[in-house]
Each structure stands twice: as structure tokens, then as C-alpha cells.
DNA sequence: GCCAACGTTGGC
DNA sequence: GCCAACGTTGGC
């Protein structure tokens, strides 16, 4: 059982957008970073839980939780020349990029802001808070998970 | 909009 | 394989 953090810009795809999907489930497409892809492909398992994080917005922070309901499979948007995240190097035989399906579990009543996360000493080692970290999918330790859940 | 930090690309 | 140039991320 692993824990993760999924970043998304709410203007592109917010937790409300996920809530509005059928069965509150959608595929997490558009990941075009090898480190993030490898985490999805090699380590992410059905039943894993994750935080939904809003970035590049007025109050960046954790806004809820999700569950991995389908493990990594090819991200077909890489093959679509009209898609935003089209990758000309992707082919049917070698799709290069993968995605998982996520189902919304919970939307927090209030955002657990980045500011609040930074102010919590128990999270000092969290990847998200390390300088210069831009990874859009990050592993979260069980301890960090518990600490943040207690802040909700 | 600024800019620091990081990833990717491509010439050599 | 090096590394400069460029693009992207994301907080502020």
C-alpha cells in the first residue's frame, strides 16, 4: 500500500472536475516526465491512495484524496496530434507514456494550504516542500499521510 | 509577470 | 558524454 501526491492546476483539471466525472473516476493523462511516469508504471498499485494537490493558483495546497483504481496503461493522448500533450515520438507499439485511473475519495472542507504544510514541523522532510521540486507525481510516506490527514 | 530550479534537446 | 540553450514548473 503506497501513498502519493498528484499535482494539478485547477484551471486545467480541479478536484471538482474529478467529482463531476462518472463514478468520480478519470484517467490521469498528460504526464510527460520520465520520473513521474516511472513511478506510475513501476510502483503505483490498485488501492493506493493519493492527495489531490492544486498548484499554480491563489491558494496552492492539498484539496482532497483519491484512490488508484486502475494501474498504468498507455496514455493515448500522446498519440493524438490534436491533443495538448501530443508526443510525436509516441507510437502504438511504443506509447512511451502511461496513465492511471483515479477515483475521488474525499474533498476536504478547506484547503490544506502549502503555507500550512510548510508550517508543520512533522512535514519538514516532505518532497513537496523541498526546494525546487517540480515533480507532478510524488511518493508520500505513511507518516506524512497520517500527519496531513490529521490536518483536514 | 518575475525568476529560480530543473528537465530536455541537440550540436559537437 | 559534455554542456549551452531552451522550455517548463510553480510559488510569489
PDB file of C-alpha atoms (C1' of nucleotides) in Angstrom:
ATOM      1  CA  UNK A   1       0.000   0.000   0.000  1.00  0.00           C
ATOM      2  CA  UNK A   2       1.582   3.224  -1.211  1.00  0.00           C
ATOM      3  CA  UNK A   3       0.710   6.869  -0.839  1.00  0.00           C
ATOM      4  CA  UNK A   4       1.104   9.555  -3.491  1.00  0.00           C
ATOM      5  CA  UNK A   5       0.557  13.198  -4.262  1.00  0.00           C
ATOM      6  CA  UNK A   6      -0.944  14.256  -7.588  1.00  0.00           C
ATOM      7  CA  UNK A   7      -0.484  17.846  -8.693  1.00  0.00           C
ATOM      8  CA  UNK A   8      -2.895  19.569 -10.988  1.00  0.00           C
ATOM      9  CA  UNK A   9      -3.565  23.127 -11.964  1.00  0.00           C
ATOM     10  CA  UNK A  10      -7.207  23.650 -11.034  1.00  0.00           C
ATOM     11  CA  UNK A  11      -7.771  25.758 -14.127  1.00  0.00           C
ATOM     12  CA  UNK A  12      -6.819  22.735 -16.202  1.00  0.00           C
ATOM     13  CA  UNK A  13      -8.356  19.999 -14.036  1.00  0.00           C
ATOM     14  CA  UNK A  14      -9.590  20.538 -10.491  1.00  0.00           C
ATOM     15  CA  UNK A  15     -10.916  18.237  -7.818  1.00  0.00           C
ATOM     16  CA  UNK A  16     -14.409  19.499  -8.697  1.00  0.00           C
ATOM     17  CA  UNK A  17     -13.835  18.347 -12.254  1.00  0.00           C
ATOM     18  CA  UNK A  18     -12.979  14.897 -10.928  1.00  0.00           C
ATOM     19  CA  UNK A  19     -16.072  14.951  -8.711  1.00  0.00           C
ATOM     20  CA  UNK A  20     -18.170  15.668 -11.800  1.00  0.00           C
ATOM     21  CA  UNK A  21     -16.855  12.633 -13.718  1.00  0.00           C
ATOM     22  CA  UNK A  22     -18.933   9.451 -13.967  1.00  0.00           C
ATOM     23  CA  UNK A  23     -18.256   7.330 -10.863  1.00  0.00           C
ATOM     24  CA  UNK A  24     -15.973  10.229  -9.821  1.00  0.00           C
ATOM     25  CA  UNK A  25     -13.272   8.475 -11.789  1.00  0.00           C
ATOM     26  CA  UNK A  26     -10.994   9.710 -14.548  1.00  0.00           C
ATOM     27  CA  UNK A  27      -7.674   8.900 -16.137  1.00  0.00           C
ATOM     28  CA  UNK A  28      -4.671  10.926 -15.076  1.00  0.00           C
ATOM     29  CA  UNK A  29      -3.335  11.691 -18.534  1.00  0.00           C
ATOM     30  CA  UNK A  30      -0.749  14.134 -19.796  1.00  0.00           C
ATOM     31  CA  UNK A  31       2.186  13.148 -17.598  1.00  0.00           C
ATOM     32  CA  UNK A  32       5.252  13.840 -19.734  1.00  0.00           C
ATOM     33  CA  UNK A  33       8.036  13.492 -17.233  1.00  0.00           C
ATOM     34  CA  UNK A  34      10.064  10.293 -17.019  1.00  0.00           C
ATOM     35  CA  UNK A  35      10.413  10.236 -13.268  1.00  0.00           C
ATOM     36  CA  UNK A  36       6.678  10.651 -12.776  1.00  0.00           C
ATOM     37  CA  UNK A  37       5.960   8.090 -15.486  1.00  0.00           C
ATOM     38  CA  UNK A  38       8.266   5.530 -13.913  1.00  0.00           C
ATOM     39  CA  UNK A  39       6.571   5.950 -10.553  1.00  0.00           C
ATOM     40  CA  UNK A  40       3.196   5.297 -12.160  1.00  0.00           C
ATOM     41  CA  UNK A  41       4.427   2.408 -14.276  1.00  0.00           C
ATOM     42  CA  UNK A  42       6.578   0.615 -11.723  1.00  0.00           C
ATOM     43  CA  UNK A  43       5.228   1.385  -8.309  1.00  0.00           C
ATOM     44  CA  UNK A  44       1.656   2.569  -8.396  1.00  0.00           C
ATOM     45  CA  UNK A  45      -0.809  -0.160  -7.436  1.00  0.00           C
ATOM     46  CA  UNK A  46      -4.545  -0.516  -7.408  1.00  0.00           C
ATOM     47  CA  UNK A  47      -5.781   0.524  -3.986  1.00  0.00           C
ATOM     48  CA  UNK A  48      -3.009   3.051  -3.397  1.00  0.00           C
ATOM     49  CA  UNK A  49      -4.186   6.371  -2.013  1.00  0.00           C
ATOM     50  CA  UNK A  50      -3.142   9.857  -3.001  1.00  0.00           C
ATOM     51  CA  UNK A  51      -3.561  13.500  -2.202  1.00  0.00           C
ATOM     52  CA  UNK A  52      -5.035  15.778  -4.843  1.00  0.00           C
ATOM     53  CA  UNK A  53      -2.932  18.949  -4.899  1.00  0.00           C
ATOM     54  CA  UNK A  54      -3.843  22.227  -6.574  1.00  0.00           C
ATOM     55  CA  UNK A  55      -0.851  24.118  -7.965  1.00  0.00           C
ATOM     56  CA  UNK A  56      -0.377  27.470  -9.703  1.00  0.00           C
ATOM     57  CA  UNK A  57      -3.447  29.026  -8.136  1.00  0.00           C
ATOM     58  CA  UNK A  58      -4.434  31.513  -5.447  1.00  0.00           C
ATOM     59  CA  UNK A  59      -4.128  29.039  -2.558  1.00  0.00           C
ATOM     60  CA  UNK A  60      -1.969  26.110  -3.563  1.00  0.00           C
ATOM     61  CA  UNK A  61      -2.414  23.054  -1.355  1.00  0.00           C
ATOM     62  CA  UNK A  62      -3.966  19.654  -0.741  1.00  0.00           C
ATOM     63  CA  UNK A  63      -7.678  19.675  -1.514  1.00  0.00           C
ATOM     64  CA  UNK A  64      -8.708  16.040  -1.085  1.00  0.00           C
ATOM     65  CA  UNK A  65      -7.878  12.384  -1.566  1.00  0.00           C
ATOM     66  CA  UNK A  66      -8.100   9.893  -4.411  1.00  0.00           C
ATOM     67  CA  UNK A  67      -7.666   6.151  -4.921  1.00  0.00           C
ATOM     68  CA  UNK A  68      -5.841   4.377  -7.727  1.00  0.00           C
ATOM     69  CA  UNK A  69      -8.491   2.179  -9.366  1.00  0.00           C
ATOM     70  CA  UNK A  70      -6.593   1.119 -12.485  1.00  0.00           C
ATOM     71  CA  UNK A  71      -2.868   0.570 -12.819  1.00  0.00           C
ATOM     72  CA  UNK A  72      -0.678   2.052 -15.540  1.00  0.00           C
ATOM     73  CA  UNK A  73      -1.745   1.679 -19.183  1.00  0.00           C
ATOM     74  CA  UNK A  74      -0.799   3.594 -22.335  1.00  0.00           C
ATOM     75  CA  UNK A  75      -1.686   7.295 -22.395  1.00  0.00           C
ATOM     76  CA  UNK A  76      -3.464   7.526 -25.745  1.00  0.00           C
ATOM     77  CA  UNK A  77      -3.425  11.338 -25.682  1.00  0.00           C
ATOM     78  CA  UNK A  78       0.275  11.143 -26.610  1.00  0.00           C
ATOM     79  CA  UNK A  79      -0.788   9.688 -29.985  1.00  0.00           C
ATOM     80  CA  UNK A  80      -3.387  12.343 -30.743  1.00  0.00           C
ATOM     81  CA  UNK A  81      -1.855  15.123 -32.815  1.00  0.00           C
ATOM     82  CA  UNK A  82      -4.659  17.451 -31.729  1.00  0.00           C
ATOM     83  CA  UNK A  83      -4.126  16.840 -28.027  1.00  0.00           C
ATOM     84  CA  UNK A  84      -2.289  19.277 -25.834  1.00  0.00           C
ATOM     85  CA  UNK A  85       0.207  16.666 -24.711  1.00  0.00           C
ATOM     86  CA  UNK A  86       0.782  15.094 -28.122  1.00  0.00           C
ATOM     87  CA  UNK A  87       4.193  13.473 -28.414  1.00  0.00           C
ATOM     88  CA  UNK A  88       5.363  12.826 -31.995  1.00  0.00           C
ATOM     89  CA  UNK A  89       7.755  10.173 -30.716  1.00  0.00           C
ATOM     90  CA  UNK A  90       4.961   8.079 -29.226  1.00  0.00           C
ATOM     91  CA  UNK A  91       3.648   5.158 -31.299  1.00  0.00           C
ATOM     92  CA  UNK A  92       1.044   2.434 -30.819  1.00  0.00           C
ATOM     93  CA  UNK A  93       3.821  -0.117 -30.365  1.00  0.00           C
ATOM     94  CA  UNK A  94       5.812   2.122 -28.050  1.00  0.00           C
ATOM     95  CA  UNK A  95       3.424   4.567 -26.434  1.00  0.00           C
ATOM     96  CA  UNK A  96       6.164   5.978 -24.170  1.00  0.00           C
ATOM     97  CA  UNK A  97       3.708   7.479 -21.696  1.00  0.00           C
ATOM     98  CA  UNK A  98       1.274   5.897 -19.299  1.00  0.00           C
ATOM     99  CA  UNK A  99      -1.616   6.953 -17.126  1.00  0.00           C
ATOM    100  CA  UNK A 100      -3.624   5.517 -14.252  1.00  0.00           C
ATOM    101  CA  UNK A 101      -7.280   5.874 -13.311  1.00  0.00           C
ATOM    102  CA  UNK A 102      -8.107   7.764 -10.135  1.00  0.00           C
ATOM    103  CA  UNK A 103     -11.363   7.847  -8.205  1.00  0.00           C
ATOM    104  CA  UNK A 104     -12.223  10.671  -5.863  1.00  0.00           C
ATOM    105  CA  UNK A 105     -12.475   9.603  -2.248  1.00  0.00           C
ATOM    106  CA  UNK A 106     -12.854  12.827  -0.358  1.00  0.00           C
ATOM    107  CA  UNK A 107     -12.898  16.578  -0.914  1.00  0.00           C
ATOM    108  CA  UNK A 108     -11.657  18.463   2.129  1.00  0.00           C
ATOM    109  CA  UNK A 109     -13.876  21.206   3.507  1.00  0.00           C
ATOM    110  CA  UNK A 110     -10.913  23.558   3.482  1.00  0.00           C
ATOM    111  CA  UNK A 111      -7.707  23.556   1.506  1.00  0.00           C
ATOM    112  CA  UNK A 112      -4.721  22.359   3.483  1.00  0.00           C
ATOM    113  CA  UNK A 113      -2.568  25.141   2.128  1.00  0.00           C
ATOM    114  CA  UNK A 114       1.046  24.897   1.112  1.00  0.00           C
ATOM    115  CA  UNK A 115       1.654  27.517   3.756  1.00  0.00           C
ATOM    116  CA  UNK A 116       0.104  25.289   6.439  1.00  0.00           C
ATOM    117  CA  UNK A 117       2.124  22.299   5.227  1.00  0.00           C
ATOM    118  CA  UNK A 118       5.322  24.322   5.442  1.00  0.00           C
ATOM    119  CA  UNK A 119       4.440  25.441   8.954  1.00  0.00           C
ATOM    120  CA  UNK A 120       4.116  21.838  10.166  1.00  0.00           C
ATOM    121  CA  UNK A 121       7.465  20.620  11.514  1.00  0.00           C
ATOM    122  CA  UNK A 122       6.388  16.998  11.109  1.00  0.00           C
ATOM    123  CA  UNK A 123       6.478  17.532   7.327  1.00  0.00           C
ATOM    124  CA  UNK A 124       9.929  19.084   7.152  1.00  0.00           C
ATOM    125  CA  UNK A 125      11.256  16.196   5.034  1.00  0.00           C
ATOM    126  CA  UNK A 126       8.343  16.053   2.629  1.00  0.00           C
ATOM    127  CA  UNK A 127       9.411  16.112  -1.034  1.00  0.00           C
ATOM    128  CA  UNK A 128       6.801  18.674  -1.952  1.00  0.00           C
ATOM    129  CA  UNK A 129       8.380  21.172   0.409  1.00  0.00           C
ATOM    130  CA  UNK A 130      11.939  20.666  -0.737  1.00  0.00           C
ATOM    131  CA  UNK A 131      13.429  23.466  -2.705  1.00  0.00           C
ATOM    132  CA  UNK A 132      12.982  23.286  -6.430  1.00  0.00           C
ATOM    133  CA  UNK A 133      10.805  20.204  -6.504  1.00  0.00           C
ATOM    134  CA  UNK A 134       8.554  20.240  -9.534  1.00  0.00           C
ATOM    135  CA  UNK A 135       7.650  16.585  -9.866  1.00  0.00           C
ATOM    136  CA  UNK A 136       3.948  16.313 -10.638  1.00  0.00           C
ATOM    137  CA  UNK A 137       3.565  12.893  -9.033  1.00  0.00           C
ATOM    138  CA  UNK A 138       5.381  12.312  -5.782  1.00  0.00           C
ATOM    139  CA  UNK A 139       5.579   9.496  -3.278  1.00  0.00           C
ATOM    140  CA  UNK A 140       4.286  10.336   0.197  1.00  0.00           C
ATOM    141  CA  UNK A 141       5.317   8.400   3.304  1.00  0.00           C
ATOM    142  CA  UNK A 142       2.726   6.806   5.556  1.00  0.00           C
ATOM    143  CA  UNK A 143       3.769   9.187   8.310  1.00  0.00           C
ATOM    144  CA  UNK A 144       3.257  12.223   6.063  1.00  0.00           C
ATOM    145  CA  UNK A 145      -0.093  10.813   5.016  1.00  0.00           C
ATOM    146  CA  UNK A 146      -1.250  10.487   8.621  1.00  0.00           C
ATOM    147  CA  UNK A 147       0.023  13.942   9.567  1.00  0.00           C
ATOM    148  CA  UNK A 148      -1.752  15.626   6.666  1.00  0.00           C
ATOM    149  CA  UNK A 149      -4.973  13.646   7.175  1.00  0.00           C
ATOM    150  CA  UNK A 150      -4.965  14.878  10.762  1.00  0.00           C
ATOM    151  CA  UNK A 151      -4.845  18.464   9.450  1.00  0.00           C
ATOM    152  CA  UNK A 152      -8.020  18.001   7.400  1.00  0.00           C
TER     153      UNK A 152
ATOM    154  C1'  DG B   1       4.909  38.841 -14.710  1.00  0.00           C
ATOM    155  C1'  DC B   2       9.244  37.508 -12.467  1.00  0.00           C
ATOM    156  C1'  DC B   3      12.597  34.244 -11.740  1.00  0.00           C
ATOM    157  C1'  DA B   4      14.906  30.175  -9.618  1.00  0.00           C
ATOM    158  C1'  DA B   5      15.291  25.487 -10.363  1.00  0.00           C
ATOM    159  C1'  DC B   6      15.082  21.755 -13.012  1.00  0.00           C
ATOM    160  C1'  DG B   7      14.473  18.713 -17.345  1.00  0.00           C
ATOM    161  C1'  DT B   8      15.260  18.098 -22.227  1.00  0.00           C
ATOM    162  C1'  DT B   9      17.420  18.810 -26.584  1.00  0.00           C
ATOM    163  C1'  DG B  10      20.905  18.746 -29.838  1.00  0.00           C
ATOM    164  C1'  DG B  11      25.489  20.199 -31.686  1.00  0.00           C
ATOM    165  C1'  DC B  12      29.992  18.892 -31.120  1.00  0.00           C
TER     166       DC B  12
ATOM    167  C1'  DG C   1      29.361  12.199 -22.999  1.00  0.00           C
ATOM    168  C1'  DC C   2      29.561  17.223 -22.338  1.00  0.00           C
ATOM    169  C1'  DC C   3      27.192  21.325 -21.873  1.00  0.00           C
ATOM    170  C1'  DA C   4      24.876  25.546 -23.582  1.00  0.00           C
ATOM    171  C1'  DA C   5      20.492  26.868 -24.897  1.00  0.00           C
ATOM    172  C1'  DC C   6      15.969  26.499 -24.341  1.00  0.00           C
ATOM    173  C1'  DG C   7      11.394  25.216 -22.300  1.00  0.00           C
ATOM    174  C1'  DT C   8       8.593  24.305 -18.226  1.00  0.00           C
ATOM    175  C1'  DT C   9       7.111  24.480 -13.500  1.00  0.00           C
ATOM    176  C1'  DG C  10       5.201  26.820  -9.855  1.00  0.00           C
ATOM    177  C1'  DG C  11       5.497  29.939  -5.827  1.00  0.00           C
ATOM    178  C1'  DC C  12       5.386  34.557  -5.069  1.00  0.00           C
TER     179       DC C  12
END
